[in-house]
Amino acid sequence: MKDVAEAAGVALKTVSRVVNGEATVAPETLDRVQQAIRTLGYRRDEGARQLRHGRSQAIALVVRDIADPFFAAIGRAVETRAEEDDLVVMIGSSHDDPAREREVALGFCARRPTGLIIAPIAKRQDYLLPDISAGLAVCAVDRPAQGIPCDAVLSDNAAGVRMAVEHLLRHGHRRIGYLGDDPAVFTARERVAAFRATMAEHGVPVDEHEVRLGAPGREFVAAALRTMFDPSDPVTALVTGNNRITAEVLRHLADAPHRPALVAFDDLELAELLRPGLTVVAQDPVAMGEAVMRLLSSRLADPAREPAEVRIPVRLIPRGSGELRPR
Amino acid sequence: MKDVAEAAGVALKTVSRVVNGEATVAPETLDRVQQAIRTLGYRRDEGARQLRHGRSQAIALVVRDIADPFFAAIGRAVETRAEEDDLVVMIGSSHDDPAREREVALGFCARRPTGLIIAPIAKRQDYLLPDISAGLAVCAVDRPAQGIPCDAVLSDNAAGVRMAVEHLLRHGHRRIGYLGDDPAVFTARERVAAFRATMAEHGVPVDEHEVRLGAPGREFVAAALRTMFDPSDPVTALVTGNNRITAEVLRHLADAPHRPALVAFDDLELAELLRPGLTVVAQDPVAMGEAVMRLLSSRLADPAREPAEVRIPVRLIPRGSGELRPR
DNA sequence: GGTTCACGTGACAACGTTATCCCGGCATGG
DNA sequence: CCATGCCGGGATAACGTTGTCACGTGAACC
């Protein structure tokens, strides 16, 4: 900037004015400065700007795994919106490790971003309190944060599971199994609760061994399927509570002669190519990312606003698998 | 930091020493300062640190689309390695738009990151020259950069296509179609050239209408398949040059009574679940991300080193589709 | 006993930017 | 002709950090 000022024969501050598009610069001076900027290839140092200004024009995004298509889609939506406001996006993955979540989030906070988006894993996010008091806008996504006043954008898990169950009931199924994630996980709790509630509403009793919850993995899924398809009393349909479980179930059933009816929470890439088709309850990660950015803006505009919770609608995409009649 | 110094009754500089783990602090002073840091919830401001130090502890990653599983996997690998060195990762997508690539990359450069990783789309990346002279380490991935001296990490496209073709030849196919991306794309050129070369080596003539190149899309793929499966002289096997084309082909053929033998360049998530199985040439995005990070480190250690090009091996994963005998 | 030396600590400047305050000149109005 | 006001532009300090240098104290050495 000093060099530019020298080249244009003006003071440092005038260059600053030009760079920031302030109106109080005479047209002729403006030209000279812009010329010098081009000649010297000058670009404002955002780091220094941040130091002066207090906050960096950046959004931090802490997800569970950026390679997970769901979070990748959220990331893309966030990035698209962020770019419109000239914000850069910093991304980190917690890999479902609470300590790592904290590490990554605090590492981002040291960059003093404008906003922080977090898909919470840890029990509490109170380690963010100092930064929140210092003006950081925080928004949770996928799950609510605990221990901090914080906006949240969540899928409408209950409605999604209700749609899945009612879809199967409509097609004549009565013995429906539910295979979900560890109940320590917020979304898993919401989804299994909705499963029980919907079944109860329709007067369909639920055997306890028809509901299996656990960490998605080969052993868990294999054991659960053995129980559910016990020849003495097999289920005719299955609802899976997240995409890792769905994938594992599909792997197990890929070469079975008849696949049971299956409705999966969370869409899978290429699900449309599977035969028989896979009916899914699709979340809307793009809408979630956009909602998060809206909440962040509004939070920055009014830091004292009450924490809001936004539920993003989900969508049942019938692809044939629910229509399989009970055997 | 000033507050911490005051609370601990030491000078600013001593706090700095503690924060940076310098050894020249007396144990008793160290304790006092660390106590004050905890009490006040102090964290070093990375922005200010950068200003002093010249470069930010950050890696910028410009990909074509962060929601693409291939780039998401690269992103995760980069992030994992970066975290080990306390580097944050900034991610942006060019969405295959040269102007946007420039915009995003230069926006990152204004943050003065330590390294920039780019999946080039634009014809030339010479807009990075000023930053490179200023000490920015740059590495291209997926495709080489043009107009700048720059390391690159690429898949071994030629070997992959060779494996695909030879796999099909081994299974008795002689009429093999190739469906690839627009030849303006570097990888597309390498792959189709390898197709022709391998066929020629094995003395199998290639009809011109058996090779179709174009932007992946419904119309292009539909037209290409019509030509190739013309009943008068149909191909018995197909090689697809990237995953968007593969997905489109599968969509077209999903409900066909017999699917031709198919080998796809680039793995698809859940490809193992498709029936008939899909044989693929899998790239190794994780290895690519790791190689990129190694190149960046070595570039930082020796900015004058000659640009290097690293080829990452690909792997043929037979899943049955190549074994389909010619009809 | 004086000279080195090592060690722990502190004062200060500088990184690149911008907010605040100030100055000089020109036009306008009485 | 002078007072007033406006406008373009400059000097300075400050944001939070760290590299450089210097200071003071005690111990070890000849």
PDB file of N, CA and C (backbone and C1' of nucleotides) in Angstrom, chain D residues 2-23:
ATOM      1  P    DC D   2     -10.087  41.710   3.935  1.00  0.00           P
ATOM      2  O5'  DC D   2     -11.013  40.892   4.920  1.00  0.00           O
ATOM      3  C5'  DC D   2     -11.977  41.590   5.719  1.00  0.00           C
ATOM      4  C4'  DC D   2     -13.100  40.648   6.082  1.00  0.00           C
ATOM      5  C3'  DC D   2     -12.656  39.329   6.738  1.00  0.00           C
ATOM      6  O3'  DC D   2     -13.464  39.084   7.867  1.00  0.00           O
ATOM      7  C1'  DC D   2     -14.095  38.879   4.942  1.00  0.00           C
ATOM      8  P    DA D   3     -12.926  37.995   8.978  1.00  0.00           P
ATOM      9  O5'  DA D   3     -14.200  37.060   9.099  1.00  0.00           O
ATOM     10  C5'  DA D   3     -15.484  37.660   9.254  1.00  0.00           C
ATOM     11  C4'  DA D   3     -16.557  36.639   8.917  1.00  0.00           C
ATOM     12  C3'  DA D   3     -16.360  35.267   9.570  1.00  0.00           C
ATOM     13  O3'  DA D   3     -17.605  34.818  10.086  1.00  0.00           O
ATOM     14  C1'  DA D   3     -16.494  35.016   7.226  1.00  0.00           C
ATOM     15  P    DT D   4     -17.648  33.546  11.057  1.00  0.00           P
ATOM     16  O5'  DT D   4     -18.206  32.428  10.059  1.00  0.00           O
ATOM     17  C5'  DT D   4     -19.371  32.691   9.268  1.00  0.00           C
ATOM     18  C4'  DT D   4     -19.522  31.604   8.229  1.00  0.00           C
ATOM     19  C3'  DT D   4     -19.270  30.186   8.744  1.00  0.00           C
ATOM     20  O3'  DT D   4     -20.490  29.461   8.724  1.00  0.00           O
ATOM     21  C1'  DT D   4     -18.254  30.566   6.612  1.00  0.00           C
ATOM     22  P    DG D   5     -20.590  27.981   9.361  1.00  0.00           P
ATOM     23  O5'  DG D   5     -20.503  27.062   8.069  1.00  0.00           O
ATOM     24  C5'  DG D   5     -21.164  27.467   6.871  1.00  0.00           C
ATOM     25  C4'  DG D   5     -20.684  26.616   5.715  1.00  0.00           C
ATOM     26  C3'  DG D   5     -20.427  25.158   6.091  1.00  0.00           C
ATOM     27  O3'  DG D   5     -21.040  24.314   5.131  1.00  0.00           O
ATOM     28  C1'  DG D   5     -18.532  26.052   5.016  1.00  0.00           C
ATOM     29  P    DC D   6     -21.257  22.742   5.412  1.00  0.00           P
ATOM     30  O5'  DC D   6     -20.632  22.123   4.085  1.00  0.00           O
ATOM     31  C5'  DC D   6     -20.762  22.831   2.862  1.00  0.00           C
ATOM     32  C4'  DC D   6     -19.640  22.439   1.933  1.00  0.00           C
ATOM     33  C3'  DC D   6     -19.284  20.947   1.996  1.00  0.00           C
ATOM     34  O3'  DC D   6     -19.243  20.423   0.684  1.00  0.00           O
ATOM     35  C1'  DC D   6     -17.337  22.258   2.227  1.00  0.00           C
ATOM     36  P    DC D   7     -19.361  18.815   0.436  1.00  0.00           P
ATOM     37  O5'  DC D   7     -18.006  18.520  -0.323  1.00  0.00           O
ATOM     38  C5'  DC D   7     -17.422  19.516  -1.168  1.00  0.00           C
ATOM     39  C4'  DC D   7     -15.946  19.219  -1.329  1.00  0.00           C
ATOM     40  C3'  DC D   7     -15.611  17.726  -1.158  1.00  0.00           C
ATOM     41  O3'  DC D   7     -14.719  17.330  -2.169  1.00  0.00           O
ATOM     42  C1'  DC D   7     -14.242  19.028   0.245  1.00  0.00           C
ATOM     43  P    DG D   8     -14.605  15.734  -2.573  1.00  0.00           P
ATOM     44  O5'  DG D   8     -13.039  15.591  -2.814  1.00  0.00           O
ATOM     45  C5'  DG D   8     -12.356  16.532  -3.630  1.00  0.00           C
ATOM     46  C4'  DG D   8     -10.934  16.664  -3.137  1.00  0.00           C
ATOM     47  C3'  DG D   8     -10.199  15.319  -3.028  1.00  0.00           C
ATOM     48  O3'  DG D   8      -8.938  15.420  -3.666  1.00  0.00           O
ATOM     49  C1'  DG D   8     -10.067  16.523  -0.973  1.00  0.00           C
ATOM     50  P    DG D   9      -7.986  14.122  -3.842  1.00  0.00           P
ATOM     51  O5'  DG D   9      -7.136  14.184  -2.502  1.00  0.00           O
ATOM     52  C5'  DG D   9      -6.168  15.215  -2.360  1.00  0.00           C
ATOM     53  C4'  DG D   9      -5.657  15.201  -0.952  1.00  0.00           C
ATOM     54  C3'  DG D   9      -4.941  13.901  -0.552  1.00  0.00           C
ATOM     55  O3'  DG D   9      -3.557  14.205  -0.412  1.00  0.00           O
ATOM     56  C1'  DG D   9      -6.330  14.750   1.186  1.00  0.00           C
ATOM     57  P    DG D  10      -2.498  13.017  -0.146  1.00  0.00           P
ATOM     58  O5'  DG D  10      -2.120  13.344   1.378  1.00  0.00           O
ATOM     59  C5'  DG D  10      -1.608  14.640   1.686  1.00  0.00           C
ATOM     60  C4'  DG D  10      -1.395  14.768   3.180  1.00  0.00           C
ATOM     61  C3'  DG D  10      -0.559  13.648   3.811  1.00  0.00           C
ATOM     62  O3'  DG D  10       0.335  14.223   4.749  1.00  0.00           O
ATOM     63  C1'  DG D  10      -2.640  13.780   4.904  1.00  0.00           C
ATOM     64  P    DA D  11       1.638  13.429   5.194  1.00  0.00           P
ATOM     65  O5'  DA D  11       1.435  13.407   6.788  1.00  0.00           O
ATOM     66  C5'  DA D  11       1.168  14.626   7.481  1.00  0.00           C
ATOM     67  C4'  DA D  11       0.825  14.345   8.933  1.00  0.00           C
ATOM     68  C3'  DA D  11       1.695  13.273   9.604  1.00  0.00           C
ATOM     69  O3'  DA D  11       2.014  13.718  10.915  1.00  0.00           O
ATOM     70  C1'  DA D  11      -0.598  12.629   9.698  1.00  0.00           C
ATOM     71  P    DT D  12       2.994  12.875  11.850  1.00  0.00           P
ATOM     72  O5'  DT D  12       1.976  11.994  12.700  1.00  0.00           O
ATOM     73  C5'  DT D  12       0.827  12.640  13.265  1.00  0.00           C
ATOM     74  C4'  DT D  12      -0.010  11.632  14.020  1.00  0.00           C
ATOM     75  C3'  DT D  12       0.765  10.473  14.640  1.00  0.00           C
ATOM     76  O3'  DT D  12       0.433  10.388  16.013  1.00  0.00           O
ATOM     77  C1'  DT D  12      -1.087   9.678  13.420  1.00  0.00           C
ATOM     78  P    DA D  13       1.279   9.414  16.946  1.00  0.00           P
ATOM     79  O5'  DA D  13       0.099   8.427  17.397  1.00  0.00           O
ATOM     80  C5'  DA D  13      -1.177   8.981  17.716  1.00  0.00           C
ATOM     81  C4'  DA D  13      -2.225   7.891  17.769  1.00  0.00           C
ATOM     82  C3'  DA D  13      -1.807   6.643  18.552  1.00  0.00           C
ATOM     83  O3'  DA D  13      -2.914   6.170  19.289  1.00  0.00           O
ATOM     84  C1'  DA D  13      -2.385   6.028  16.349  1.00  0.00           C
ATOM     85  P    DA D  14      -2.638   5.259  20.587  1.00  0.00           P
ATOM     86  O5'  DA D  14      -3.390   3.917  20.208  1.00  0.00           O
ATOM     87  C5'  DA D  14      -4.750   3.940  19.789  1.00  0.00           C
ATOM     88  C4'  DA D  14      -5.024   2.743  18.933  1.00  0.00           C
ATOM     89  C3'  DA D  14      -4.453   1.430  19.493  1.00  0.00           C
ATOM     90  O3'  DA D  14      -5.512   0.594  19.908  1.00  0.00           O
ATOM     91  C1'  DA D  14      -4.044   1.656  17.141  1.00  0.00           C
ATOM     92  P    DC D  15      -5.196  -0.680  20.803  1.00  0.00           P
ATOM     93  O5'  DC D  15      -5.685  -1.907  19.920  1.00  0.00           O
ATOM     94  C5'  DC D  15      -6.899  -1.886  19.185  1.00  0.00           C
ATOM     95  C4'  DC D  15      -6.809  -2.901  18.079  1.00  0.00           C
ATOM     96  C3'  DC D  15      -6.025  -4.153  18.455  1.00  0.00           C
ATOM     97  O3'  DC D  15      -6.927  -5.153  18.907  1.00  0.00           O
ATOM     98  C1'  DC D  15      -5.428  -3.335  16.256  1.00  0.00           C
ATOM     99  P    DG D  16      -6.630  -5.826  20.354  1.00  0.00           P
ATOM    100  O5'  DG D  16      -5.510  -6.913  20.027  1.00  0.00           O
ATOM    101  C5'  DG D  16      -5.842  -8.001  19.185  1.00  0.00           C
ATOM    102  C4'  DG D  16      -4.590  -8.770  18.857  1.00  0.00           C
ATOM    103  C3'  DG D  16      -3.823  -9.295  20.065  1.00  0.00           C
ATOM    104  O3'  DG D  16      -3.506 -10.654  19.808  1.00  0.00           O
ATOM    105  C1'  DG D  16      -2.381  -8.053  18.684  1.00  0.00           C
ATOM    106  P    DT D  17      -2.669 -11.561  20.843  1.00  0.00           P
ATOM    107  O5'  DT D  17      -1.265 -11.633  20.108  1.00  0.00           O
ATOM    108  C5'  DT D  17      -1.178 -12.295  18.870  1.00  0.00           C
ATOM    109  C4'  DT D  17       0.109 -11.958  18.165  1.00  0.00           C
ATOM    110  C3'  DT D  17       1.383 -12.446  18.844  1.00  0.00           C
ATOM    111  O3'  DT D  17       1.754 -13.678  18.229  1.00  0.00           O
ATOM    112  C1'  DT D  17       1.630 -10.241  17.894  1.00  0.00           C
ATOM    113  P    DT D  18       2.968 -14.499  18.875  1.00  0.00           P
ATOM    114  O5'  DT D  18       4.247 -13.746  18.309  1.00  0.00           O
ATOM    115  C5'  DT D  18       4.560 -13.837  16.929  1.00  0.00           C
ATOM    116  C4'  DT D  18       5.806 -13.029  16.647  1.00  0.00           C
ATOM    117  C3'  DT D  18       7.072 -13.532  17.351  1.00  0.00           C
ATOM    118  O3'  DT D  18       8.146 -13.409  16.436  1.00  0.00           O
ATOM    119  C1'  DT D  18       6.730 -11.281  17.876  1.00  0.00           C
ATOM    120  P    DG D  19       9.339 -14.443  16.517  1.00  0.00           P
ATOM    121  O5'  DG D  19      10.569 -13.610  15.917  1.00  0.00           O
ATOM    122  C5'  DG D  19      10.397 -12.823  14.742  1.00  0.00           C
ATOM    123  C4'  DG D  19      11.407 -11.693  14.734  1.00  0.00           C
ATOM    124  C3'  DG D  19      12.801 -12.066  15.227  1.00  0.00           C
ATOM    125  O3'  DG D  19      13.780 -11.400  14.414  1.00  0.00           O
ATOM    126  C1'  DG D  19      11.900 -10.361  16.623  1.00  0.00           C
ATOM    127  P    DT D  20      15.338 -11.621  14.698  1.00  0.00           P
ATOM    128  O5'  DT D  20      15.779 -10.324  15.513  1.00  0.00           O
ATOM    129  C5'  DT D  20      15.365  -9.041  15.040  1.00  0.00           C
ATOM    130  C4'  DT D  20      15.852  -7.960  15.993  1.00  0.00           C
ATOM    131  C3'  DT D  20      17.219  -8.221  16.615  1.00  0.00           C
ATOM    132  O3'  DT D  20      18.025  -7.061  16.440  1.00  0.00           O
ATOM    133  C1'  DT D  20      15.656  -7.684  18.299  1.00  0.00           C
ATOM    134  P    DC D  21      19.605  -7.139  16.734  1.00  0.00           P
ATOM    135  O5'  DC D  21      19.713  -6.359  18.110  1.00  0.00           O
ATOM    136  C5'  DC D  21      19.114  -5.063  18.216  1.00  0.00           C
ATOM    137  C4'  DC D  21      18.861  -4.759  19.668  1.00  0.00           C
ATOM    138  C3'  DC D  21      20.099  -4.897  20.579  1.00  0.00           C
ATOM    139  O3'  DC D  21      20.436  -3.612  21.077  1.00  0.00           O
ATOM    140  C1'  DC D  21      18.133  -5.800  21.580  1.00  0.00           C
ATOM    141  P    DA D  22      21.784  -3.404  21.893  1.00  0.00           P
ATOM    142  O5'  DA D  22      21.206  -3.147  23.345  1.00  0.00           O
ATOM    143  C5'  DA D  22      19.975  -2.443  23.505  1.00  0.00           C
ATOM    144  C4'  DA D  22      19.478  -2.644  24.914  1.00  0.00           C
ATOM    145  C3'  DA D  22      20.604  -2.719  25.960  1.00  0.00           C
ATOM    146  O3'  DA D  22      20.230  -1.983  27.098  1.00  0.00           O
ATOM    147  C1'  DA D  22      19.217  -4.612  26.134  1.00  0.00           C
ATOM    148  P    DC D  23      21.360  -1.485  28.126  1.00  0.00           P
ATOM    149  O5'  DC D  23      20.714  -1.848  29.524  1.00  0.00           O
ATOM    150  C5'  DC D  23      19.314  -1.650  29.737  1.00  0.00           C
ATOM    151  C4'  DC D  23      18.842  -2.664  30.752  1.00  0.00           C
ATOM    152  C3'  DC D  23      19.813  -2.836  31.932  1.00  0.00           C
ATOM    153  O3'  DC D  23      19.196  -2.331  33.105  1.00  0.00           O
ATOM    154  C1'  DC D  23      18.992  -4.932  31.102  1.00  0.00           C
TER     155       DC D  23
END
